[in-house]
N, CA, C and O atoms as a MOPAC input file, in Angstrom:
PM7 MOZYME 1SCF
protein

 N      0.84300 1    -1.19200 1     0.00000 1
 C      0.00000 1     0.00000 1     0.00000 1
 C      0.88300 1     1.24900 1     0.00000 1
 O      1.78700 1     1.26400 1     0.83500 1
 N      0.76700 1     2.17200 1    -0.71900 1
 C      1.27400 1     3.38700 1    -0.78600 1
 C      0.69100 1     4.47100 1     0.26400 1
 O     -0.40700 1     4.36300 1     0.80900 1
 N      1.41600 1     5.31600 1     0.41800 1
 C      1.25000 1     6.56500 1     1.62000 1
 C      0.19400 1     7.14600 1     1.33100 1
 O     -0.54400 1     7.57200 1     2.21900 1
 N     -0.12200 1     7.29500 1    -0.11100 1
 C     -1.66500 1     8.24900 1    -0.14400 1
 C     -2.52300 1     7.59100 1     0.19200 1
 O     -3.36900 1     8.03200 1     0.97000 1
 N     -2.58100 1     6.04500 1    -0.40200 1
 C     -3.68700 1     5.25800 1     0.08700 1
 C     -3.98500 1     5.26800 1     1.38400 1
 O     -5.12300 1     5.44700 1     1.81800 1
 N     -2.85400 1     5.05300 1     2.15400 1
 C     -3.08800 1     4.86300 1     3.77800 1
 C     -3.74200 1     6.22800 1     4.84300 1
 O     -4.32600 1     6.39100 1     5.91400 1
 N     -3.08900 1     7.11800 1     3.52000 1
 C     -3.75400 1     8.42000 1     4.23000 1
 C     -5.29500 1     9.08300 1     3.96500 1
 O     -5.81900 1     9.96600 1     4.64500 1
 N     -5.80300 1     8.47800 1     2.91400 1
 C     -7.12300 1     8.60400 1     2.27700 1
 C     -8.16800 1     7.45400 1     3.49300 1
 O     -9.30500 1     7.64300 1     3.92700 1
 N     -6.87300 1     5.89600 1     3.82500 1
 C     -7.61100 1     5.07100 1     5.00200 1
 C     -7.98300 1     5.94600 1     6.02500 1
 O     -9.13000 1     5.92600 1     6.47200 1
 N     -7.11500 1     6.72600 1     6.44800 1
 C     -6.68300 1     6.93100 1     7.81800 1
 C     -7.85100 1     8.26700 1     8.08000 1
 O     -8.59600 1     8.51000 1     9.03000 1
 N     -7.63400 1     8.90300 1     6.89700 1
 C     -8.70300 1    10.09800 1     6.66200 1
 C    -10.44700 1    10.28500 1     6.72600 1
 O    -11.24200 1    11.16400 1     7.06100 1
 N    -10.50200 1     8.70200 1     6.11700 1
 C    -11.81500 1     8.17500 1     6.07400 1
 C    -12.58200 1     7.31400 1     7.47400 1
 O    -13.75300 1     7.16400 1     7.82200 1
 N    -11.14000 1     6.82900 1     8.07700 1
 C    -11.35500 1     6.18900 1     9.46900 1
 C    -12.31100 1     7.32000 1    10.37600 1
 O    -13.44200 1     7.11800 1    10.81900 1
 N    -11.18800 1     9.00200 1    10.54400 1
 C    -11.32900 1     9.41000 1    11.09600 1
 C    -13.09100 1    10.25100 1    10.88800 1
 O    -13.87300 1    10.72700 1    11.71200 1
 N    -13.12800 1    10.12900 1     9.63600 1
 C    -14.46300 1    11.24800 1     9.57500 1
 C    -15.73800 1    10.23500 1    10.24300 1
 O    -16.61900 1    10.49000 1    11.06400 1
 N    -15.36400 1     8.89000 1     9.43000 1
 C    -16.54300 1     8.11800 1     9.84000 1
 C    -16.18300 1     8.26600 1    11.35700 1
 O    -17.31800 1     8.22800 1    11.83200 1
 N    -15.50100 1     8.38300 1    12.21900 1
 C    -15.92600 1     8.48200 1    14.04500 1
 C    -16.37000 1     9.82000 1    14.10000 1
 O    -17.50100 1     9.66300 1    14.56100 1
 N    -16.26900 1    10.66800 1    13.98300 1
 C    -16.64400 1    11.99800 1    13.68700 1
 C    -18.14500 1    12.11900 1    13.08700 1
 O    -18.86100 1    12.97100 1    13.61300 1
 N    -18.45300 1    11.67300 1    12.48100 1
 C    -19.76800 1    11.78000 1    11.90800 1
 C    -20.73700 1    10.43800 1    13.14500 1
 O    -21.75300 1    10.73800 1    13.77100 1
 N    -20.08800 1     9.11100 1    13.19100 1
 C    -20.85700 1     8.09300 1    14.11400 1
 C    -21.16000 1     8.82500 1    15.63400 1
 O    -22.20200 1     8.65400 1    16.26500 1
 N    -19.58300 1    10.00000 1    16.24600 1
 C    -20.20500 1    11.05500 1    17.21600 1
 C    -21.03300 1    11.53400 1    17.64800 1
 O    -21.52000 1    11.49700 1    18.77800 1
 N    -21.40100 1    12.29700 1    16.32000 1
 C    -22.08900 1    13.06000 1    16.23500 1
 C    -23.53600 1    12.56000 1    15.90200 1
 O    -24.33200 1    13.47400 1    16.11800 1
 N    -24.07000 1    11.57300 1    15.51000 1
 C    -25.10800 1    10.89500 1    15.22000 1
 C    -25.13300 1    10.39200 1    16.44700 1
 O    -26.23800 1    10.79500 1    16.80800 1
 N    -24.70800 1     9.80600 1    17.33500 1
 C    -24.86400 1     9.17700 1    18.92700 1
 C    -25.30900 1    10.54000 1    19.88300 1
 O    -26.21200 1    10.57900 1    20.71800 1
 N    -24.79700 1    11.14100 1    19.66200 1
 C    -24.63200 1    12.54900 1    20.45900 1
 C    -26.41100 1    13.42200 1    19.87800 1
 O    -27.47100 1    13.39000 1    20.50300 1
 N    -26.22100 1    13.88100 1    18.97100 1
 C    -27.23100 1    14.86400 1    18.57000 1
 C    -28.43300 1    14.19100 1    18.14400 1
 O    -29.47600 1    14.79300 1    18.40100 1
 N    -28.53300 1    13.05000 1    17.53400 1
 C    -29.88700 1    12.52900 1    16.75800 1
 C    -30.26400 1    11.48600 1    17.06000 1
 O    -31.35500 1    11.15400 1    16.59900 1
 N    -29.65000 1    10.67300 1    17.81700 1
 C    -30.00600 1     9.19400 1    18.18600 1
 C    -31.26400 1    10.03200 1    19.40500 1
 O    -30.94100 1    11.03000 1    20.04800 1
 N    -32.26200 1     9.56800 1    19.48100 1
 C    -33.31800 1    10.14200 1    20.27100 1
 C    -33.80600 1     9.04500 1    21.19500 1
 O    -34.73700 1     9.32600 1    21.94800 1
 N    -33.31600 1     7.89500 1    21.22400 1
 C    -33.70400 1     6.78000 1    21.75500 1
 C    -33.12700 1     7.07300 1    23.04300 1
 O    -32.09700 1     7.74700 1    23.04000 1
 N    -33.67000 1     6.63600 1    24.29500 1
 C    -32.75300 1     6.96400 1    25.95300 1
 C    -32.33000 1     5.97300 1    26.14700 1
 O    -31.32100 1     6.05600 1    26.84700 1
 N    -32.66400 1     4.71100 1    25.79500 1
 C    -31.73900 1     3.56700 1    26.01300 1
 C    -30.08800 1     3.49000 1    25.60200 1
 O    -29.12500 1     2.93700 1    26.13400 1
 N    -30.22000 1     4.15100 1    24.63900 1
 C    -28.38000 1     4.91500 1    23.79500 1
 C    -28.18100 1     5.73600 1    24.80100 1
 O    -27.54900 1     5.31800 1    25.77100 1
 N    -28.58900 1     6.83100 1    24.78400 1
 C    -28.32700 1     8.05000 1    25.33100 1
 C    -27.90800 1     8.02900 1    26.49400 1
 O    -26.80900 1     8.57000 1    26.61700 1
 N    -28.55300 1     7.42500 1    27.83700 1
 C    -28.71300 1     6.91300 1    29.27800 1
 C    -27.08900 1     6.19900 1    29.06100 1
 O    -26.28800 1     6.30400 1    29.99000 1
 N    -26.78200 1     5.64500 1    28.07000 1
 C    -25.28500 1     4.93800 1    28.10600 1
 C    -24.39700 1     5.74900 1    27.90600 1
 O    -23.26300 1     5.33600 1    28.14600 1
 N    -24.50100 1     6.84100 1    27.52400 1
 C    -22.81200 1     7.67000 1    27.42900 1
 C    -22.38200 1     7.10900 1    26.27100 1
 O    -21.17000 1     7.31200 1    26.20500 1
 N    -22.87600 1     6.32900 1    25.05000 1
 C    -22.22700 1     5.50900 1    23.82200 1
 C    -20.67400 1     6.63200 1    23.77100 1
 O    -20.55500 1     7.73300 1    24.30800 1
 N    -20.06500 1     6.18200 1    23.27700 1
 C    -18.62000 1     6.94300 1    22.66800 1
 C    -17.94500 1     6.22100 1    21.78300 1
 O    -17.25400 1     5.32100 1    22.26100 1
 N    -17.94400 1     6.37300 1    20.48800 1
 C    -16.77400 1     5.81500 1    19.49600 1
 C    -15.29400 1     5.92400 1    19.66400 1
 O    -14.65700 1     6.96600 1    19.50400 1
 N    -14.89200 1     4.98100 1    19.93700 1
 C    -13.69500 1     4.91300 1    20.38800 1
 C    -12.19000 1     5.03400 1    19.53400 1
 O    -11.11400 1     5.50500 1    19.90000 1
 N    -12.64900 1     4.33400 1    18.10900 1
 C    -12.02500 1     3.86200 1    16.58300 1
 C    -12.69200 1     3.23200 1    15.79500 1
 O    -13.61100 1     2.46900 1    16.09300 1
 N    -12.29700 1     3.48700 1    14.70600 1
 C    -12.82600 1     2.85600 1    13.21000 1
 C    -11.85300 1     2.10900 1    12.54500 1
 O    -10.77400 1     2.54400 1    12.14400 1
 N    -12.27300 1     0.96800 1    12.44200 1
 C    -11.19200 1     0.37500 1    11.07600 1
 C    -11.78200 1    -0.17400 1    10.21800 1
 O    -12.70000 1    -0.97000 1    10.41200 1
 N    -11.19800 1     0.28000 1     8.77900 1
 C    -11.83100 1     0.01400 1     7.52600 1
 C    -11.07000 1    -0.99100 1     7.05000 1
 O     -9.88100 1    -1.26400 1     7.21100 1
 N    -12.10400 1    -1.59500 1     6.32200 1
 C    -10.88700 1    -2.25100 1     5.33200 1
 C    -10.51700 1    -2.07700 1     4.07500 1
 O    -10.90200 1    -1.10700 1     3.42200 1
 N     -9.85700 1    -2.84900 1     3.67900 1
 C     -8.63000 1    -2.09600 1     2.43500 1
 C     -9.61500 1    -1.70700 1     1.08200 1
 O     -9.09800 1    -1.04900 1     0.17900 1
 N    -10.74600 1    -2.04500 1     0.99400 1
 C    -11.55500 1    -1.87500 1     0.40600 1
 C    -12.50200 1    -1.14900 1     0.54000 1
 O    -13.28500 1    -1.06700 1    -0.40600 1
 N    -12.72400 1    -0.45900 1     1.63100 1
 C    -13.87100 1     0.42300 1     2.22700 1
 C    -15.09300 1    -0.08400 1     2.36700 1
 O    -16.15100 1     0.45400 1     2.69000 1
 N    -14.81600 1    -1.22200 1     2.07600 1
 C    -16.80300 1    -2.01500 1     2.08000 1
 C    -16.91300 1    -1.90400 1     3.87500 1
 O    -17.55100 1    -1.00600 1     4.42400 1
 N    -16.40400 1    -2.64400 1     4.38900 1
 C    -16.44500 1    -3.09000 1     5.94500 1
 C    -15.61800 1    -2.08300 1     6.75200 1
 O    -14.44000 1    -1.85800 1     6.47300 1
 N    -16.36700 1    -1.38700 1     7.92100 1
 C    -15.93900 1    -0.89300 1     9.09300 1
 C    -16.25400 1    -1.63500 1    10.26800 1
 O    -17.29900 1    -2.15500 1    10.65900 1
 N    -14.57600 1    -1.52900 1    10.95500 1
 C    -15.52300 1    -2.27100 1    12.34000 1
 C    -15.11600 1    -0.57600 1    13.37600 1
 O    -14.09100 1     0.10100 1    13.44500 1
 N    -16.46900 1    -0.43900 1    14.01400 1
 C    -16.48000 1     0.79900 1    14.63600 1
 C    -16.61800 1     0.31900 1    16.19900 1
 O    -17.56900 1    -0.33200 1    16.63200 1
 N    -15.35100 1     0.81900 1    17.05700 1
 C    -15.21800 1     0.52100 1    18.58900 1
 C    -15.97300 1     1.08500 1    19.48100 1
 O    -15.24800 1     1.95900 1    19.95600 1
 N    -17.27400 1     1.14200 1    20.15700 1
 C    -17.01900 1     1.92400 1    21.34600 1
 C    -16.80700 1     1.16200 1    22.56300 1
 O    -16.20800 1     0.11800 1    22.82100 1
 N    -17.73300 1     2.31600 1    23.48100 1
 C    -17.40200 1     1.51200 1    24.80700 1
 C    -18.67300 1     2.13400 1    25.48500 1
 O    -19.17500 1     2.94700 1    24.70900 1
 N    -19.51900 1     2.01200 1    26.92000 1
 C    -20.35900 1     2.51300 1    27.42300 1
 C    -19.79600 1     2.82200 1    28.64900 1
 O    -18.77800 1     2.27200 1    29.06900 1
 N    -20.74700 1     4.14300 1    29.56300 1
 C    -20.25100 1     4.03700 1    30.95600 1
 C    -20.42800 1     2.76500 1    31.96500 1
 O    -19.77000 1     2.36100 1    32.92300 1
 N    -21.77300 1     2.25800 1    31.22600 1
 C    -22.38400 1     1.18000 1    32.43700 1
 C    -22.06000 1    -0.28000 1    31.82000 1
 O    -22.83200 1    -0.46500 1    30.87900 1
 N    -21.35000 1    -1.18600 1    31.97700 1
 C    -20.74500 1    -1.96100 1    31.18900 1
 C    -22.47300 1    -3.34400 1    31.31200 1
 O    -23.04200 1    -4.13600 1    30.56000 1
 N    -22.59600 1    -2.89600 1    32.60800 1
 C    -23.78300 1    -4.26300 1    32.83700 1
 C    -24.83900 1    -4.02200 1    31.46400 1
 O    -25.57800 1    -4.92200 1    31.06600 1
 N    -24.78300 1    -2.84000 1    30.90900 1
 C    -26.14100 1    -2.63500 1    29.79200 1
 C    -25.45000 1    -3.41000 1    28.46300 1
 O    -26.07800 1    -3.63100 1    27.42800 1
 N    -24.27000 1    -3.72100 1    28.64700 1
 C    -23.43000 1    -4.08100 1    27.01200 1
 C    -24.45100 1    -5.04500 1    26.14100 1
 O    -24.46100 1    -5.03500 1    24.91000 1
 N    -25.29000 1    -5.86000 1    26.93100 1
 C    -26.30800 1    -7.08800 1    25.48000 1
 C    -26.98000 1    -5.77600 1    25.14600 1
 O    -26.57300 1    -5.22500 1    24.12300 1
 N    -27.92900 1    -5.18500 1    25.82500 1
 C    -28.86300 1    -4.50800 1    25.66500 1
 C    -28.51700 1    -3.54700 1    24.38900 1
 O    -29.06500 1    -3.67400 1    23.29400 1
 N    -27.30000 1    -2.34600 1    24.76300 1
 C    -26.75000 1    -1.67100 1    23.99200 1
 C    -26.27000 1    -2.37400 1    22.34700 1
 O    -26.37900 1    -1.72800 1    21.30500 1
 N    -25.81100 1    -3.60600 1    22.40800 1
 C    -24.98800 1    -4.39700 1    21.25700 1
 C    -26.36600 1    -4.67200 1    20.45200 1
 O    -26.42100 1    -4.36800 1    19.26000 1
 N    -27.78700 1    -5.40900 1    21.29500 1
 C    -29.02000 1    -5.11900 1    20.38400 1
 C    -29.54100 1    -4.14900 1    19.80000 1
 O    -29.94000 1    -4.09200 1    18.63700 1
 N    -29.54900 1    -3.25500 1    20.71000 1
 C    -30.09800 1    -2.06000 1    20.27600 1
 C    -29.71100 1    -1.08500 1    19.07300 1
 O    -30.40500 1    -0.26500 1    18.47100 1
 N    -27.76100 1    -1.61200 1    18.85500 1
 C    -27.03000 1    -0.73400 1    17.52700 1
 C    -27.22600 1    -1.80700 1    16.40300 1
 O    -27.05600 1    -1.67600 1    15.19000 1
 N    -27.62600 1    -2.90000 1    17.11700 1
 C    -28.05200 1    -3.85500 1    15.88000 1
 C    -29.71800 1    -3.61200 1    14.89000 1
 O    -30.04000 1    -3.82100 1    13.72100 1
 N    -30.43100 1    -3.08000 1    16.10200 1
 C    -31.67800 1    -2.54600 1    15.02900 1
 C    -31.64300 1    -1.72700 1    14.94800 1
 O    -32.59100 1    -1.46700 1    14.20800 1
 N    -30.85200 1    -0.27700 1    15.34900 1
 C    -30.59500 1     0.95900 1    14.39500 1
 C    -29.59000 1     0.60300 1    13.06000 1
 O    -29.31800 1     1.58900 1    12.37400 1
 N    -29.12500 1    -0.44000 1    12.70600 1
 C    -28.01300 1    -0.26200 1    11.86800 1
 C    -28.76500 1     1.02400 1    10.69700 1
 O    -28.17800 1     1.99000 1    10.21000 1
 N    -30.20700 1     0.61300 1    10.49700 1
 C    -30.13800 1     0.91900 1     8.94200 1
 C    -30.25000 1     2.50000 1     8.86800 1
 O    -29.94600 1     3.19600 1     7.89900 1
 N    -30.94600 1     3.09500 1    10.57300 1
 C    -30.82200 1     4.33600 1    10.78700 1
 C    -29.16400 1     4.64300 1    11.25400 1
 O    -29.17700 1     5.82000 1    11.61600 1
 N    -28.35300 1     4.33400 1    11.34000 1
 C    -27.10600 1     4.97100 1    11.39900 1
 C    -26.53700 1     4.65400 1     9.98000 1
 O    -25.56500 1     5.34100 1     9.66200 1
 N    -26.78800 1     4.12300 1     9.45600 1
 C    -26.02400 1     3.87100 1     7.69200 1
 C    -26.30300 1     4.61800 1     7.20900 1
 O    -25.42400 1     5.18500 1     6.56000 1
 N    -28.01300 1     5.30100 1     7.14200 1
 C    -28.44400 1     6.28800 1     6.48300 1
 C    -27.87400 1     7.68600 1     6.99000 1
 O    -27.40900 1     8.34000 1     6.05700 1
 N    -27.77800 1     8.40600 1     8.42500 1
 C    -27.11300 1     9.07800 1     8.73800 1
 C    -25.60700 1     9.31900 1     8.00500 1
 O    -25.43600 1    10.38200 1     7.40900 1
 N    -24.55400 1     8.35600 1     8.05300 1
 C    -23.48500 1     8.29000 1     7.39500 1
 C    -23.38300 1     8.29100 1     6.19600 1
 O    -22.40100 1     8.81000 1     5.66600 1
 N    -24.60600 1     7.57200 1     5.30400 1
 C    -24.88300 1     7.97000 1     3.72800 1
 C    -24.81400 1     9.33700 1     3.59000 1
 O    -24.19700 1     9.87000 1     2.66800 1
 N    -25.68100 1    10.21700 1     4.84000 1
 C    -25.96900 1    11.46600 1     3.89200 1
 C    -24.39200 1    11.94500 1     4.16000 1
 O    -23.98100 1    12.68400 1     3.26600 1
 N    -23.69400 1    11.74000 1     4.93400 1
 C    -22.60800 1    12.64400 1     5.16900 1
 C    -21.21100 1    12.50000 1     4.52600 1
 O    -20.41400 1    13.40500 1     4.27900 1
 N    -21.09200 1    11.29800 1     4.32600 1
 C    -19.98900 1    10.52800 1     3.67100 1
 C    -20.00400 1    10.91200 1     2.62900 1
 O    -21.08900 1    11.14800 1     2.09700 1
 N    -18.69100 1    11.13800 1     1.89000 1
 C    -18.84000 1    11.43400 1     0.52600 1
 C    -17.50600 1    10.31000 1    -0.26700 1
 O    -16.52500 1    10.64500 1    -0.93000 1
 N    -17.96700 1     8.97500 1     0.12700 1
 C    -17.15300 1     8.33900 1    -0.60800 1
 C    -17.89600 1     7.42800 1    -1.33000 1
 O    -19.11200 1     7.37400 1    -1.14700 1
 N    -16.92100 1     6.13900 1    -2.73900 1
 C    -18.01100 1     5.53900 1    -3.72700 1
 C    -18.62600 1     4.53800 1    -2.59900 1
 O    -19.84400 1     4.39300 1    -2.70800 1
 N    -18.18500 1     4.02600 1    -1.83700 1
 C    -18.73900 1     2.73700 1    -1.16600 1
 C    -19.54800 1     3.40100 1     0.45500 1
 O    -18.92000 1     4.28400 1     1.04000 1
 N    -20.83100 1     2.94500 1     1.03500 1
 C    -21.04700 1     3.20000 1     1.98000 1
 C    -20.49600 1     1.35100 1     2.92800 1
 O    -21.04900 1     0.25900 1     2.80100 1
 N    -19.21700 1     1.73600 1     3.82000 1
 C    -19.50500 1     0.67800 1     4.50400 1
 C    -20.19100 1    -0.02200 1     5.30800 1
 O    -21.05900 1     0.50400 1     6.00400 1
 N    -19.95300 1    -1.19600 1     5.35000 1
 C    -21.04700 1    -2.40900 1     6.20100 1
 C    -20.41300 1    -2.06000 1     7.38000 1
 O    -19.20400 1    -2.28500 1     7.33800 1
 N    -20.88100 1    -1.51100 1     8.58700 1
 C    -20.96800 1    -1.24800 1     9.72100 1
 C    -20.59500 1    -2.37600 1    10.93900 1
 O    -21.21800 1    -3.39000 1    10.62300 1
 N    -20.04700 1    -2.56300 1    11.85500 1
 C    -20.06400 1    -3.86200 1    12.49800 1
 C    -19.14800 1    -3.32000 1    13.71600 1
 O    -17.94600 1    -3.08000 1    13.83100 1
 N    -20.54400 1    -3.21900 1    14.78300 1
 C    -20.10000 1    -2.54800 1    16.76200 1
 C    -19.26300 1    -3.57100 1    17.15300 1
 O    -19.42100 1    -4.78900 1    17.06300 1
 N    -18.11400 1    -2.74800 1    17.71600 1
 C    -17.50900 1    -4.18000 1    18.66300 1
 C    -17.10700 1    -3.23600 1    19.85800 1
 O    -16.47900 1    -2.18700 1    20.00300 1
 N    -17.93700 1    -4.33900 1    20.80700 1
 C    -17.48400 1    -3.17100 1    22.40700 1
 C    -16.04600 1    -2.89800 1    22.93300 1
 O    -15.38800 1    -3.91000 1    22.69200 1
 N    -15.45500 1    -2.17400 1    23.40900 1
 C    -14.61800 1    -2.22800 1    23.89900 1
 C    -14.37900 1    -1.59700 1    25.11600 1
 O    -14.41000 1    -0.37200 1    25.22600 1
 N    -14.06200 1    -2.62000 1    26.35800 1
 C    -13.96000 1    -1.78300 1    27.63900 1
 C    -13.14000 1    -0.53900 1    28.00000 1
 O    -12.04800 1    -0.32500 1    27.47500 1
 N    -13.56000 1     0.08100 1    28.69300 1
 C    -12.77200 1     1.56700 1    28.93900 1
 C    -12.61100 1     1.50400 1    30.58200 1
 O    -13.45200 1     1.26200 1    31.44700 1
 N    -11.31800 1     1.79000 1    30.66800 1
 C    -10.86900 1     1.60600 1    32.05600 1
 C    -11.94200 1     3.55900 1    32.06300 1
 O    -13.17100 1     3.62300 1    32.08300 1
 N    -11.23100 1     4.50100 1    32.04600 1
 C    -12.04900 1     5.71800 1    32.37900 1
 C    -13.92500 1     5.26200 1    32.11100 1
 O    -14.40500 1     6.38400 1    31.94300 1
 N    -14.40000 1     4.85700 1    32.06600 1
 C    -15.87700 1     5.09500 1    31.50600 1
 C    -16.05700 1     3.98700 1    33.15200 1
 O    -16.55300 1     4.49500 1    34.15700 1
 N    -15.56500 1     2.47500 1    33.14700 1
 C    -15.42600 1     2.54600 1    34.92000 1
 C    -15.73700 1     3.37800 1    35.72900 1
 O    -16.69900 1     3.58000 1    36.46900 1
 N    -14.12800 1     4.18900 1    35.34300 1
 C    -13.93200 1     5.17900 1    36.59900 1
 C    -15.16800 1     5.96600 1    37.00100 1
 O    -15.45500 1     6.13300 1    38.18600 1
 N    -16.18700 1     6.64100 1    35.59500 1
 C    -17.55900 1     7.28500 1    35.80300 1
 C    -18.17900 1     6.38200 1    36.19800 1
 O    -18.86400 1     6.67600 1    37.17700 1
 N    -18.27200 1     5.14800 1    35.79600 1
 C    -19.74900 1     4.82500 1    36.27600 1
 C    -19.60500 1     4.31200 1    37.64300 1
 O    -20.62200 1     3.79600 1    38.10500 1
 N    -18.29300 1     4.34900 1    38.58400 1
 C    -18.53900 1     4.13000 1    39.80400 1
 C    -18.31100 1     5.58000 1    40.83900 1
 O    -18.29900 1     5.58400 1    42.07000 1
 N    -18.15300 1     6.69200 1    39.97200 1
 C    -18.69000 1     7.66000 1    40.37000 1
 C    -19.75500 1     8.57900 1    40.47700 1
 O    -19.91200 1     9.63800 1    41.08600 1
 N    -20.59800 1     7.73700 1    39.55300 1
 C    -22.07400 1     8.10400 1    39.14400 1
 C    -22.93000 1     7.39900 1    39.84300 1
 O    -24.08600 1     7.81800 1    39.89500 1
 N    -22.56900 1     6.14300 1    40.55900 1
 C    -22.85700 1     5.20400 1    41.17300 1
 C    -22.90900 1     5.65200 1    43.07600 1
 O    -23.71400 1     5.39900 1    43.97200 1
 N    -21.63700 1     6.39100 1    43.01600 1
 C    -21.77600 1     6.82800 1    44.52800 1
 C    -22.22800 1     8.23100 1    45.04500 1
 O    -22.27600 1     8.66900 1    46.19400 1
 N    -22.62800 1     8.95300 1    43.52800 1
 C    -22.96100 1    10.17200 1    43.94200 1
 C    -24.43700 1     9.30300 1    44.12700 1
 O    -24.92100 1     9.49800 1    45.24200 1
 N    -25.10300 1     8.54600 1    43.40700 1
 C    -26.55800 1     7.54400 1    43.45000 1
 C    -26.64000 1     7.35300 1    44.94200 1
 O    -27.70000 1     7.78200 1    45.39700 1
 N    -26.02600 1     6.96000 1    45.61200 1
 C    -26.11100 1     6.58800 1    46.87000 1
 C    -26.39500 1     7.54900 1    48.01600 1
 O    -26.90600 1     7.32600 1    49.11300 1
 N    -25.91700 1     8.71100 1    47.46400 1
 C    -25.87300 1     9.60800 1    48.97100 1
 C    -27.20100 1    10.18600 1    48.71300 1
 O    -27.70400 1    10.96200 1    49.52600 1

């Protein structure tokens, strides 16, 4: 692979988290998302742009089935989001993979003890 290619990857990695952000953040209207703190963590494409696998992580780790269903029946509303914004030939096939976050812990057992008092 040549340097432009990798930088056109690397370029495209970054917008698609940038745009998946911002669709978690501003338009996802559902509280079952929202109530989680979702955060995209990384994107990796592949060499072909068909397939992204997009990382996050949640604050509350116990919701992870719930959350992993739930981005499974928005797929076709977050593809469409990224259709309109993306401006490349291929829209990729999308595919959540959780990933734990030592900080997102750290909140949710501080969100946990402010709960208590």
């Amino acid at each position: 692979m040549n340097f432009s290619f990798k930088l056109r990857k690397k370029r495209t990695e970054q917008q698609i988290k940038r745009i998946l952000a911002e669709v978690f953040a501003l338009q996802v209207r559902d509280e079952r998302i929202r109530n989680e703190y979702l955060s995209v963590t990384a994107v990796e494409l592949s060499d072909n742009f068909h397939f992204a696998k997009v990382y996050y992580s949640i604050v509350n780790e116990k919701n992870k089935k719930k959350v992993e269903d739930l981005l499974k029946k928005m797929g076709g509303f977050i593809s469409g989001k990224l259709k309109a914004k993306l401006k490349t030939k291929h829209l990729p096939r999308l595919e959540f993979i959780y990933r734990k976050s030592e900080e997102n812990e750290e909140v949710a057992d501080l969100l946990e003890k402010l709960g208590d008092n």
